[in-house]
mmCIF file of C-alpha atoms in Angstrom:
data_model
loop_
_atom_site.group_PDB
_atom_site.id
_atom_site.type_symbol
_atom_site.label_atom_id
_atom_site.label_comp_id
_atom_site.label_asym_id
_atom_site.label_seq_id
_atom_site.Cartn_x
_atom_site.Cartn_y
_atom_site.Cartn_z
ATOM 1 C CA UNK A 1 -68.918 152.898 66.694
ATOM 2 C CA UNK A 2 -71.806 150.789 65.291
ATOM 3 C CA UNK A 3 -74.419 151.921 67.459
ATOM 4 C CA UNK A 4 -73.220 155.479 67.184
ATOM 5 C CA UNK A 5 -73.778 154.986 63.040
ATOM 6 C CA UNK A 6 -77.176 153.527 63.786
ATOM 7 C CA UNK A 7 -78.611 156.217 65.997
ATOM 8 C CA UNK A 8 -77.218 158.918 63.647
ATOM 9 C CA UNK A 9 -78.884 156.404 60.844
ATOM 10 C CA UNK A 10 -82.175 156.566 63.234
ATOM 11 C CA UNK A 11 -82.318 160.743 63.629
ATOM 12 C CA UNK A 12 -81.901 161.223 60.165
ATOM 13 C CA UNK A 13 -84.709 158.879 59.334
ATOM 14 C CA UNK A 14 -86.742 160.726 62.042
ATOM 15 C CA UNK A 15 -85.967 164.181 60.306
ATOM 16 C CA UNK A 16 -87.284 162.523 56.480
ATOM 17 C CA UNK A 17 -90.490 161.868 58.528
ATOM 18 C CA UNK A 18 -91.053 165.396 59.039
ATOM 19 C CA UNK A 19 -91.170 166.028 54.994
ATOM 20 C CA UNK A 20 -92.619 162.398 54.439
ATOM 21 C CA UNK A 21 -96.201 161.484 53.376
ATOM 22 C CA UNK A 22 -97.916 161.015 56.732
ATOM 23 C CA UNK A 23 -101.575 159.964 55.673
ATOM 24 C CA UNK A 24 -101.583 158.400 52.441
ATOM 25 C CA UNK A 25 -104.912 158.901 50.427
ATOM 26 C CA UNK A 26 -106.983 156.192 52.048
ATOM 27 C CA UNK A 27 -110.631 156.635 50.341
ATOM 28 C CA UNK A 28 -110.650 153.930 47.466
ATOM 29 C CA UNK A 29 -109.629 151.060 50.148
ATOM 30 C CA UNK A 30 -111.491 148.603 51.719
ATOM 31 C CA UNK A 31 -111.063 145.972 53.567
ATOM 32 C CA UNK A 32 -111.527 142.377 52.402
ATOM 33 C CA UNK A 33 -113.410 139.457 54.734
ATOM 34 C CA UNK A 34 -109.620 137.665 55.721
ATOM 35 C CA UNK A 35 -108.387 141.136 56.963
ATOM 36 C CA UNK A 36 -111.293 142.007 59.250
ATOM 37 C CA UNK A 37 -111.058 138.239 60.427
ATOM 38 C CA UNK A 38 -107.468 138.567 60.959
ATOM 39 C CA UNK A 39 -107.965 142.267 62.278
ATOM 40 C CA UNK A 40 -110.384 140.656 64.884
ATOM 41 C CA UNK A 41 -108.772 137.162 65.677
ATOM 42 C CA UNK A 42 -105.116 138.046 65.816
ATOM 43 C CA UNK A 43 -104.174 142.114 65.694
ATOM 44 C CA UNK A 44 -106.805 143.450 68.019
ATOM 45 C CA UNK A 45 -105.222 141.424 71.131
ATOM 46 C CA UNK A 46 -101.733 142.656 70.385
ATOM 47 C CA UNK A 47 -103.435 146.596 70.003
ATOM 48 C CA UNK A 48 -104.098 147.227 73.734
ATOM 49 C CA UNK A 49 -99.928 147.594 74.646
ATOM 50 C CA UNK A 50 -99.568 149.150 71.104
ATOM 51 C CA UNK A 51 -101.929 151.972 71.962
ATOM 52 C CA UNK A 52 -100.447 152.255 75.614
ATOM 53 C CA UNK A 53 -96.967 152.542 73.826
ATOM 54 C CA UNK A 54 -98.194 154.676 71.088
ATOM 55 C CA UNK A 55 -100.023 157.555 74.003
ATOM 56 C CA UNK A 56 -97.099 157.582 75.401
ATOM 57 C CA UNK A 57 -94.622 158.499 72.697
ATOM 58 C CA UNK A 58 -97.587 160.175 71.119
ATOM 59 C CA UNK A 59 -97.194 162.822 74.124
ATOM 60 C CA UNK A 60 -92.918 163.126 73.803
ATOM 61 C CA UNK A 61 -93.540 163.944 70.361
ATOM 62 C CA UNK A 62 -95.664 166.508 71.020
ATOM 63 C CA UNK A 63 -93.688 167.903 73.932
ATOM 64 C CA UNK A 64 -90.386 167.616 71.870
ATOM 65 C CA UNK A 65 -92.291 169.331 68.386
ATOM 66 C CA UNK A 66 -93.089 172.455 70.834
ATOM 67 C CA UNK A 67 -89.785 172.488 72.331
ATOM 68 C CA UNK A 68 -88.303 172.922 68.928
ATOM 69 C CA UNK A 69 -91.046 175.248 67.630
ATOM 70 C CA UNK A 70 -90.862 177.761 70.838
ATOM 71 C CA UNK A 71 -87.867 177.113 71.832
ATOM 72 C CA UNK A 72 -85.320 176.014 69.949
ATOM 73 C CA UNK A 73 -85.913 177.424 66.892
ATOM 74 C CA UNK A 74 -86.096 181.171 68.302
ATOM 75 C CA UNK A 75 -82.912 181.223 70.095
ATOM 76 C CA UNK A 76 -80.996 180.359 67.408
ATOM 77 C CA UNK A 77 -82.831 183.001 65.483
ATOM 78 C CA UNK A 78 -81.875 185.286 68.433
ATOM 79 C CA UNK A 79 -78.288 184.293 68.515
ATOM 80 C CA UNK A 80 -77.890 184.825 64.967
ATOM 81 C CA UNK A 81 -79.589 188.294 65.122
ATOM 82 C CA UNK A 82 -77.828 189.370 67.735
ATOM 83 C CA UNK A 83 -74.524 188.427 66.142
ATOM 84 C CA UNK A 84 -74.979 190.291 62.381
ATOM 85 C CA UNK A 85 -76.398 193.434 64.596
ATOM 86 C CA UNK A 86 -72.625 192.937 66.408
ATOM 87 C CA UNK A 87 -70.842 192.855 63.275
ATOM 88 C CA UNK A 88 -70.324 189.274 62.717
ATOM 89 C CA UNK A 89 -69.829 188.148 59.259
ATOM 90 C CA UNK A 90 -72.768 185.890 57.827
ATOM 91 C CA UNK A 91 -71.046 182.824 59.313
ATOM 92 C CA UNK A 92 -73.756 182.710 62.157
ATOM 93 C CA UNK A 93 -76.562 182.269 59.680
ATOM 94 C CA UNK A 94 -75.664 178.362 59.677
ATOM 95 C CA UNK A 95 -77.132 177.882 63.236
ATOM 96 C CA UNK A 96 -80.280 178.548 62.087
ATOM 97 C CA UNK A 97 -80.478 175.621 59.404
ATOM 98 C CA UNK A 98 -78.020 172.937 61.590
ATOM 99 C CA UNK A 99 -80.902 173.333 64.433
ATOM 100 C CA UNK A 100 -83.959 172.807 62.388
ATOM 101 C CA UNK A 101 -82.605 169.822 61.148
ATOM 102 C CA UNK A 102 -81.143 168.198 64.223
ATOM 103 C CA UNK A 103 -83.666 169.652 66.660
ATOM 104 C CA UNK A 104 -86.751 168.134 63.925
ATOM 105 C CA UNK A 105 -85.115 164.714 64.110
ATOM 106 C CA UNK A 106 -84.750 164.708 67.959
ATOM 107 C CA UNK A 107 -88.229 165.496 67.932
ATOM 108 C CA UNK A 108 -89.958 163.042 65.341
ATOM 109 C CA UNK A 109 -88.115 160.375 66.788
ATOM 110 C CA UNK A 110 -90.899 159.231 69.083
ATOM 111 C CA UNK A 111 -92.808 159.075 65.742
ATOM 112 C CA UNK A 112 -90.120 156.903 64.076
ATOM 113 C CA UNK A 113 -89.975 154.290 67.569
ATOM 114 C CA UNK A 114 -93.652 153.873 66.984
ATOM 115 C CA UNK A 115 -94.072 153.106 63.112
ATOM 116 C CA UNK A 116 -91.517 150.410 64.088
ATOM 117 C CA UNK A 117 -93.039 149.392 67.047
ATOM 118 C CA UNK A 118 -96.443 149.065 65.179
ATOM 119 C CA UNK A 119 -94.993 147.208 62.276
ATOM 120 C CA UNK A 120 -92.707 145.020 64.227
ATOM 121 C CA UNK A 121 -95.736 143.708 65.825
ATOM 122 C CA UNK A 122 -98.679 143.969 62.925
ATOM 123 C CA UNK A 123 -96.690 143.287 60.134
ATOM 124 C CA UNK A 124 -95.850 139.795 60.713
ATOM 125 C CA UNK A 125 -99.546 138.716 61.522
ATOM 126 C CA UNK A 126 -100.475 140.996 57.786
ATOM 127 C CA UNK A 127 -98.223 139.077 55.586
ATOM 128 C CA UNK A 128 -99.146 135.318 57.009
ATOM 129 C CA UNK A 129 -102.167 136.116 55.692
ATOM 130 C CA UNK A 130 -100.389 135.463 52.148
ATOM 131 C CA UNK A 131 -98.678 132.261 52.834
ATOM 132 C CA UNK A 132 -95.708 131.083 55.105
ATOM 133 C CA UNK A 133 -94.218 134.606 54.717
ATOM 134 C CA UNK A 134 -91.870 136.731 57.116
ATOM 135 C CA UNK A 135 -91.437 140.449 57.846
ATOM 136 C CA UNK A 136 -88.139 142.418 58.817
ATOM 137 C CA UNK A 137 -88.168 145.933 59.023
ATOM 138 C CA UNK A 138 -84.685 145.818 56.780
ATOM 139 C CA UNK A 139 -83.424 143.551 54.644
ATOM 140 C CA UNK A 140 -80.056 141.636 54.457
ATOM 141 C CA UNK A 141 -79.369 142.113 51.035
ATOM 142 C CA UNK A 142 -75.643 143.369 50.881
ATOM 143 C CA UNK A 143 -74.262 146.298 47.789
ATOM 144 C CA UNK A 144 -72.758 143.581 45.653
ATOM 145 C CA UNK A 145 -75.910 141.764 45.532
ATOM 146 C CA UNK A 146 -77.288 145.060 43.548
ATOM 147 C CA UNK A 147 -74.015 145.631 41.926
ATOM 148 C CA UNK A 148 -74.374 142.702 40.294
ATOM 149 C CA UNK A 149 -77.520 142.990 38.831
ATOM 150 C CA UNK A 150 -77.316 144.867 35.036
ATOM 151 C CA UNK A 151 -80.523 146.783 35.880
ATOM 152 C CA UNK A 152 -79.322 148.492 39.025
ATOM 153 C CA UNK A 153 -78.298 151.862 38.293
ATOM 154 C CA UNK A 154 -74.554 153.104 39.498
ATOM 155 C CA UNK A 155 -75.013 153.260 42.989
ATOM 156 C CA UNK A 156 -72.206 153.713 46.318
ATOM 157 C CA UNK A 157 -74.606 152.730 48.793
ATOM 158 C CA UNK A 158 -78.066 151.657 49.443
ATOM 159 C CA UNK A 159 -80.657 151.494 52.310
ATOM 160 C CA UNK A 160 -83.189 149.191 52.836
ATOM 161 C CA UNK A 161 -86.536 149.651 54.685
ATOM 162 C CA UNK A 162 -89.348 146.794 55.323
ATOM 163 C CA UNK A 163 -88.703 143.424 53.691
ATOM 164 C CA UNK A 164 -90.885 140.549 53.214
ATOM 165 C CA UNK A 165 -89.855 136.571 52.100
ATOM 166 C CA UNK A 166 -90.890 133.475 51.393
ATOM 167 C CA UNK A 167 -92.385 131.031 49.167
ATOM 168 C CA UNK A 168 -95.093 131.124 46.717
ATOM 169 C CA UNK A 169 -95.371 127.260 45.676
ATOM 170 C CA UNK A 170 -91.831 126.883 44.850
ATOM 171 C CA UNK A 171 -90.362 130.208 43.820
ATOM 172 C CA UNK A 172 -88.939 131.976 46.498
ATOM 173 C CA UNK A 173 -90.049 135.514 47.078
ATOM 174 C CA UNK A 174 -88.660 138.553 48.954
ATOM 175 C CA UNK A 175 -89.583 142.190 48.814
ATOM 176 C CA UNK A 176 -87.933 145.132 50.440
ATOM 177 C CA UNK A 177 -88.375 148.707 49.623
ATOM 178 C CA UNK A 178 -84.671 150.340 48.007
ATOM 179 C CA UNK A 179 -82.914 153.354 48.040
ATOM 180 C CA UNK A 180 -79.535 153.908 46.021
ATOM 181 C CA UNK A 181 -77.211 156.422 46.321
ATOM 182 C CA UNK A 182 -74.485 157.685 44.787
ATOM 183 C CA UNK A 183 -71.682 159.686 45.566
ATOM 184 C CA UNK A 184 -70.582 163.424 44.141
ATOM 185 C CA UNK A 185 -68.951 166.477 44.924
ATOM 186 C CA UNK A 186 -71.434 167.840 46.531
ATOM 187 C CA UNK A 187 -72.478 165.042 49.311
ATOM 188 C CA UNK A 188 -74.513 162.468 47.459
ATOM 189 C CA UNK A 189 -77.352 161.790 45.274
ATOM 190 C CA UNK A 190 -80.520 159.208 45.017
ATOM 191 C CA UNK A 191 -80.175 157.346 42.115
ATOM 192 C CA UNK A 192 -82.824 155.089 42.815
ATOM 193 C CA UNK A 193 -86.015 155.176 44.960
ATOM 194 C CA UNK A 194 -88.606 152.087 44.921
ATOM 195 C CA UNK A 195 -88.802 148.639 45.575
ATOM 196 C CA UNK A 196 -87.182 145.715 44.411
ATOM 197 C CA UNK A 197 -88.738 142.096 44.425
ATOM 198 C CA UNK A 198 -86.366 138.839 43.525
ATOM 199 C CA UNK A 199 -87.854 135.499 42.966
ATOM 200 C CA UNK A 200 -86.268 132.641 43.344
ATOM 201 C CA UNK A 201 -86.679 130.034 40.772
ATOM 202 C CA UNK A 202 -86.447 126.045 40.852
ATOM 203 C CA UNK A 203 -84.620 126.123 38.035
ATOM 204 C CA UNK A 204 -81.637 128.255 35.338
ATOM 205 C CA UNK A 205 -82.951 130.371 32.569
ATOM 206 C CA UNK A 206 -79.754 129.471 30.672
ATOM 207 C CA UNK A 207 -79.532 133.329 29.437
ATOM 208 C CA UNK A 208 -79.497 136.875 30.428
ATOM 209 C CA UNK A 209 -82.348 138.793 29.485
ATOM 210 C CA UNK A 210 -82.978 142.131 30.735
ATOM 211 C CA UNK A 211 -86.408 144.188 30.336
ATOM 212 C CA UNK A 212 -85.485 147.841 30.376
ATOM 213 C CA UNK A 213 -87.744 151.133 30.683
ATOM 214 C CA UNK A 214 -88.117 152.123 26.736
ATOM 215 C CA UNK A 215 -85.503 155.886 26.852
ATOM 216 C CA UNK A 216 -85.577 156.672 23.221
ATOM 217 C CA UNK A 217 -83.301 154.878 21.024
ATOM 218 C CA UNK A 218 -80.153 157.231 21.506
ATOM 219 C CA UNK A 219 -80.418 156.635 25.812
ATOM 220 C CA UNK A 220 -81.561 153.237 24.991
ATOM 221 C CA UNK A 221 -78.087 152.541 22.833
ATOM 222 C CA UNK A 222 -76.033 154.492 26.007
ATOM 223 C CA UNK A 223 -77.722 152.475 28.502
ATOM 224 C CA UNK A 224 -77.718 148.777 27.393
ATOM 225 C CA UNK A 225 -75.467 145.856 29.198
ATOM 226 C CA UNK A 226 -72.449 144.382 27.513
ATOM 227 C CA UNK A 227 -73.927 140.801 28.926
ATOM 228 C CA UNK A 228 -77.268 140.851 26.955
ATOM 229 C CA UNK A 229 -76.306 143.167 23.913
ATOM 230 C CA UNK A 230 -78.671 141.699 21.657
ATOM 231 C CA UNK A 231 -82.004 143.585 21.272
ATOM 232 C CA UNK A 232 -85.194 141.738 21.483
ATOM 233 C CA UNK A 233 -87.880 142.556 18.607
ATOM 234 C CA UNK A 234 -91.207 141.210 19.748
ATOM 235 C CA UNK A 235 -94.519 141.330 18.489
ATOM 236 C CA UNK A 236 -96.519 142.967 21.127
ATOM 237 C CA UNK A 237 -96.667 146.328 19.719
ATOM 238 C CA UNK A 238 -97.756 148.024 23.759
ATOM 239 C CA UNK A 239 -94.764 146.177 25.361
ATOM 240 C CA UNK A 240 -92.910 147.644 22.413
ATOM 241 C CA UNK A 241 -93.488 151.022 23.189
ATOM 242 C CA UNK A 242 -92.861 150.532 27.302
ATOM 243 C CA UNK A 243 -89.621 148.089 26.844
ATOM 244 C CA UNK A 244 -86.588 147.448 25.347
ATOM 245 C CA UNK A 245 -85.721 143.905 25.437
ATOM 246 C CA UNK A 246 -81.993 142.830 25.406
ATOM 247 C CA UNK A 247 -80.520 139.127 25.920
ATOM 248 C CA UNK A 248 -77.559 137.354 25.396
ATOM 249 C CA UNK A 249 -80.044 134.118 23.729
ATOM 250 C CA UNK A 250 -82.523 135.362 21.132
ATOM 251 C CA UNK A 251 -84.583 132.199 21.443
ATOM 252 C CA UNK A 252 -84.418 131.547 25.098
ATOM 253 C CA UNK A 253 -85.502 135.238 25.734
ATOM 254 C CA UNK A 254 -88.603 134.111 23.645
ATOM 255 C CA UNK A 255 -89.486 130.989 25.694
ATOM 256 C CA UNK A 256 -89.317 133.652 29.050
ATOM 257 C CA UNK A 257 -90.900 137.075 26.916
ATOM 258 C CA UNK A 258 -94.101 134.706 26.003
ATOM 259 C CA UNK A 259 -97.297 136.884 24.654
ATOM 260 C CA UNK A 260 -98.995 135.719 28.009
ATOM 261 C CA UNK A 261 -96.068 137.399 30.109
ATOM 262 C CA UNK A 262 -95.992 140.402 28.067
ATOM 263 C CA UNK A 263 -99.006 141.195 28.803
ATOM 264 C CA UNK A 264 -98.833 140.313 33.008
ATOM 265 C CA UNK A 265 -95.787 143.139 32.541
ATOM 266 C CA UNK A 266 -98.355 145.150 31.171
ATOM 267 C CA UNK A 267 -100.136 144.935 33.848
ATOM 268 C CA UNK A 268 -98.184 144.915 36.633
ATOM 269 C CA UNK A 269 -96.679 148.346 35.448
ATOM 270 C CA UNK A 270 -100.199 149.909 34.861
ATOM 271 C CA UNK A 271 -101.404 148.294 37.991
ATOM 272 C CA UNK A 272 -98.164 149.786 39.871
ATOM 273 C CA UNK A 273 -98.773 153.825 38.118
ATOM 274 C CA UNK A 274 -101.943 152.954 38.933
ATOM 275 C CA UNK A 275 -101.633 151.959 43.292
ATOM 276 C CA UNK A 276 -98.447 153.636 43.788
ATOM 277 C CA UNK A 277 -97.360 156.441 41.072
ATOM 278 C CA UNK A 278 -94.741 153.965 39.708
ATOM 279 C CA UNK A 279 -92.848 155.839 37.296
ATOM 280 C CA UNK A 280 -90.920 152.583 36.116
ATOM 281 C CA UNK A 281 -90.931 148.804 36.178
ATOM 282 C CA UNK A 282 -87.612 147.026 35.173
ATOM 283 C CA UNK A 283 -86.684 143.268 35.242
ATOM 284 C CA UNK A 284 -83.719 141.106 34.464
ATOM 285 C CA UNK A 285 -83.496 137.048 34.167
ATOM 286 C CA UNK A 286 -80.326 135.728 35.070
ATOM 287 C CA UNK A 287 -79.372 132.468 36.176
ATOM 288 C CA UNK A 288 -81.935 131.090 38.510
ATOM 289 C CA UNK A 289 -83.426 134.489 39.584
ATOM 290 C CA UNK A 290 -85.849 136.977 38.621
ATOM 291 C CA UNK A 291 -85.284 140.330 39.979
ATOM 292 C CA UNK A 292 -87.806 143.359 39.769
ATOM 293 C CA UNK A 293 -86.858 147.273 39.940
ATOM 294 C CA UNK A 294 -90.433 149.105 40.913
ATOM 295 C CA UNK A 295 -89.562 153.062 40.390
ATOM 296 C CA UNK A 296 -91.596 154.881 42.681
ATOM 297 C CA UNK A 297 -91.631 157.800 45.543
ATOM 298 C CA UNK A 298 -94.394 156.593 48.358
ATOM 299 C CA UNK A 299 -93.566 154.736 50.936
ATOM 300 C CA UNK A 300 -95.281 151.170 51.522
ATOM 301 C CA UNK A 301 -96.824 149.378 54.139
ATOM 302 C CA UNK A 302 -97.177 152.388 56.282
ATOM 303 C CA UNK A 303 -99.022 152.127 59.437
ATOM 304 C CA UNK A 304 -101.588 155.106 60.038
ATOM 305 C CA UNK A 305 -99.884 158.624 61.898
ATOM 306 C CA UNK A 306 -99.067 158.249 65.351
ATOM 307 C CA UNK A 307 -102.019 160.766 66.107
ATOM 308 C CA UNK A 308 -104.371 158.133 65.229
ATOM 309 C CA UNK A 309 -105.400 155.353 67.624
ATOM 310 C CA UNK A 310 -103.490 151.800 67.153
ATOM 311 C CA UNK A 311 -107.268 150.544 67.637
ATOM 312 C CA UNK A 312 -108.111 152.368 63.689
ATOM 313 C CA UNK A 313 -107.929 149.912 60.853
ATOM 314 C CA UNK A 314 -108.004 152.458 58.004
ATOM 315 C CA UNK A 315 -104.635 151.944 56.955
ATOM 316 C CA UNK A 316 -104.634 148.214 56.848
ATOM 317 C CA UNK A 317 -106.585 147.350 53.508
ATOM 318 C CA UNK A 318 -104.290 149.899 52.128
ATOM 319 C CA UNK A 319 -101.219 147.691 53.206
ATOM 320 C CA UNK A 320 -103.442 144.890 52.547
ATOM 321 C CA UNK A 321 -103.482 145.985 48.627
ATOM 322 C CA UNK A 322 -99.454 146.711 48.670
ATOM 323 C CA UNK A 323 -98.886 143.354 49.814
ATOM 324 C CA UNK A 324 -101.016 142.050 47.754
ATOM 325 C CA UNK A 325 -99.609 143.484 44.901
ATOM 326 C CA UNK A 326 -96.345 142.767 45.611
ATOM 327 C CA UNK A 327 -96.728 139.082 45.911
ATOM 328 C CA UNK A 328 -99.050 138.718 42.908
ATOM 329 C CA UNK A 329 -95.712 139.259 40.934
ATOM 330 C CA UNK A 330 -94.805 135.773 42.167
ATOM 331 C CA UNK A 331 -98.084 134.164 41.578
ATOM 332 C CA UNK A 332 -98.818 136.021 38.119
ATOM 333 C CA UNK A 333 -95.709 134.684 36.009
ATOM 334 C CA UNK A 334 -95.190 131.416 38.000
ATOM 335 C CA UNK A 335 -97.226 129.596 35.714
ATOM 336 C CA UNK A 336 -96.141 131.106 32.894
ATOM 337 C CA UNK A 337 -92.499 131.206 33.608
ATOM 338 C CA UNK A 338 -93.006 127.084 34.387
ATOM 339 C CA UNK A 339 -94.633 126.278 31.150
ATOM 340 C CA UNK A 340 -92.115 128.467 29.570
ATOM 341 C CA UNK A 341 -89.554 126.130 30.893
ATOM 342 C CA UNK A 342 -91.421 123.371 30.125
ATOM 343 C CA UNK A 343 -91.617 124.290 26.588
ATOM 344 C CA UNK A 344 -88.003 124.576 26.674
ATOM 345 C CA UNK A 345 -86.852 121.504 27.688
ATOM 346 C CA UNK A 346 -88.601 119.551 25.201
ATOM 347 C CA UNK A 347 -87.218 121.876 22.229
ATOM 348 C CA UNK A 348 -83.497 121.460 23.526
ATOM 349 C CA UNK A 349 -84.390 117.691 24.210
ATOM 350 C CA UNK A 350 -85.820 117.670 20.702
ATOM 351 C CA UNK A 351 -82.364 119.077 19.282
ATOM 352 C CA UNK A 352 -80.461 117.147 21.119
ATOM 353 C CA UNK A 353 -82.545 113.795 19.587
#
């Protein structure tokens, strides 16, 4: 029954392929000196069986996208043609529809087995280039590890595509890219589209403090957690106008919302817009975590289309700038998060004296 749900899982993804974004807009990037080393040194011997596996589904692909196009497709225009000119009722008009969309992702499944051939065997070499770092191409978070989180919007169930963890000095790091959905009358809808990164810390924030996408004070009232009711005011007038801060410890939320980390939000949202038309950045400190909602509609760490050689390296910087990205999250409030802490100690050991 699994494996039934997982190739069903598999066409659909191939049919979203047909409607994704293929070739990303590759012009402003370049590769840096580590990537052509590691292009040279490490990818290029694994490319030879990737471009032998790659011609090969490349040519099913475009076998089965003809087979749908001139064949398919017409005789169930036919069929339904002939049935309304024999008096059928409009019933028939539904074959039309039901075998674009399961013909399209029989046929861009070759495309689908390659992306995750190319990444299963890339990928991995990319993100040790970072650190002592892992890829997957899903991740094992579970629902009520969202649910959980006072950020995540109202979801029924979620998918996960390409995941990346490890450890950036001692905060642990993993990245996958999320989709939520939830469930209505009409089938379902996506509540959610981005990525979400979660860093584990070495030690508790003591609080709950949640950094929210500024709504407008009416959706900002509707929206807020009962956990960290208390709003924030802080004296960075741009955060002001991009977040609303809420925490169940006014002073604690201080030692994490320093002026140095208001301004790395800052730029992490302007430097998201900026690489990968994030509409939203959202984070929440709770316990020993701290979790990251990126809203955005592109897909990351794409490999190039299955029309282009496995030998091309025009779509590696581009990954090479997501992952970069993603992982300077880690590195960019580490130190600040640990003097924070730091800081904090001493006051609550000064109280305490």
């Amino acid at each position: 029954m699994l494996n039934k749900i997982s190739e069903f899982t598999d066409y659909f993804d191939a049919f979203k392929l047909r409607f994704g974004q293929k070739n990303k807009e590759l012009n402003n990037a370049y590769a840096s000196d580590e990537l052509k080393n590691t292009f040279e040194n490490d990818i290029k011997p694994q490319l030879k069986s990737i471009e032998l596996n790659r011609e090969s589904l490349h040519a099913k692909f475009i076998k089965r996208k003809r087979q749908l196009n001139f064949v398919i497709l017409p005789i169930a225009a036919l069929i339904t043609i002939f049935a309304l000119f024999a008096g059928e009722d409009g019933s028939f008009l539904y074959i039309i529809p039901v075998s674009f969309c399961i013909g399209t992702g029989w046929a861009y499944k070759p495309a689908l087995d390659y992306v995750r051939h190319y990444k299963l065997k890339v990928m991995p070499i990319l993100v040790k280039m970072y650190g002592d770092f892992t890829y997957s191409l899903k991740s094992n978070l579970q629902a009520n590890d969202i649910k959980n989180l006072a950020i995540a919007s109202n979801f029924d169930y979620l998918k996960t595509e390409d995941c990346v963890t490890g450890k950036i000095d001692d905060i642990g790091f993993e990245f996958t890219e999320l989709t939520l959905h939830k469930r209505s009358k009409n089938g379902s809808n996506r509540v959610f589209k981005g990525c979400l990164v979660l860093l584990t810390m070495p030690f508790n924030f003591n609080s709950h403090t949640l950094v929210k996408h500024d709504h407008g004070k009416v959706l900002n009232w509707l929206t807020k957690d009962n956990k960290a009711t208390e709003k924030v005011a802080l004296e960075n007038v741009d955060f002001e106008n991009k977040f609303e801060v809420y925490s169940n410890d006014q002073v604690l939320a201080r030692y994490i919302l320093t002026p140095v980390m208001m301004e790395q939000l800052l730029s992490l949202l302007y430097a998201f817009v900026m690489k990968v038309n994030a509409t939203q950045l959202e984070c929440e400190f709770v316990g020993n975590k701290a979790v990251f909602f990126i809203r955005h509609t592109e897909n990351l760490l794409e490999p190039t289309w299955i029309d282009q050689s496995a030998f091309e390296i025009n779509a590696l910087p581009l990954i090479e700038q997501e992952l970069a990205l993603l992982i300077s999250i880690a590195k960019q409030l580490n130190l600040d998060l640990m003097a924070a802490r730091r800081v904090s100690k001493e006051n609550n050991l000064d109280s305490k004296s």
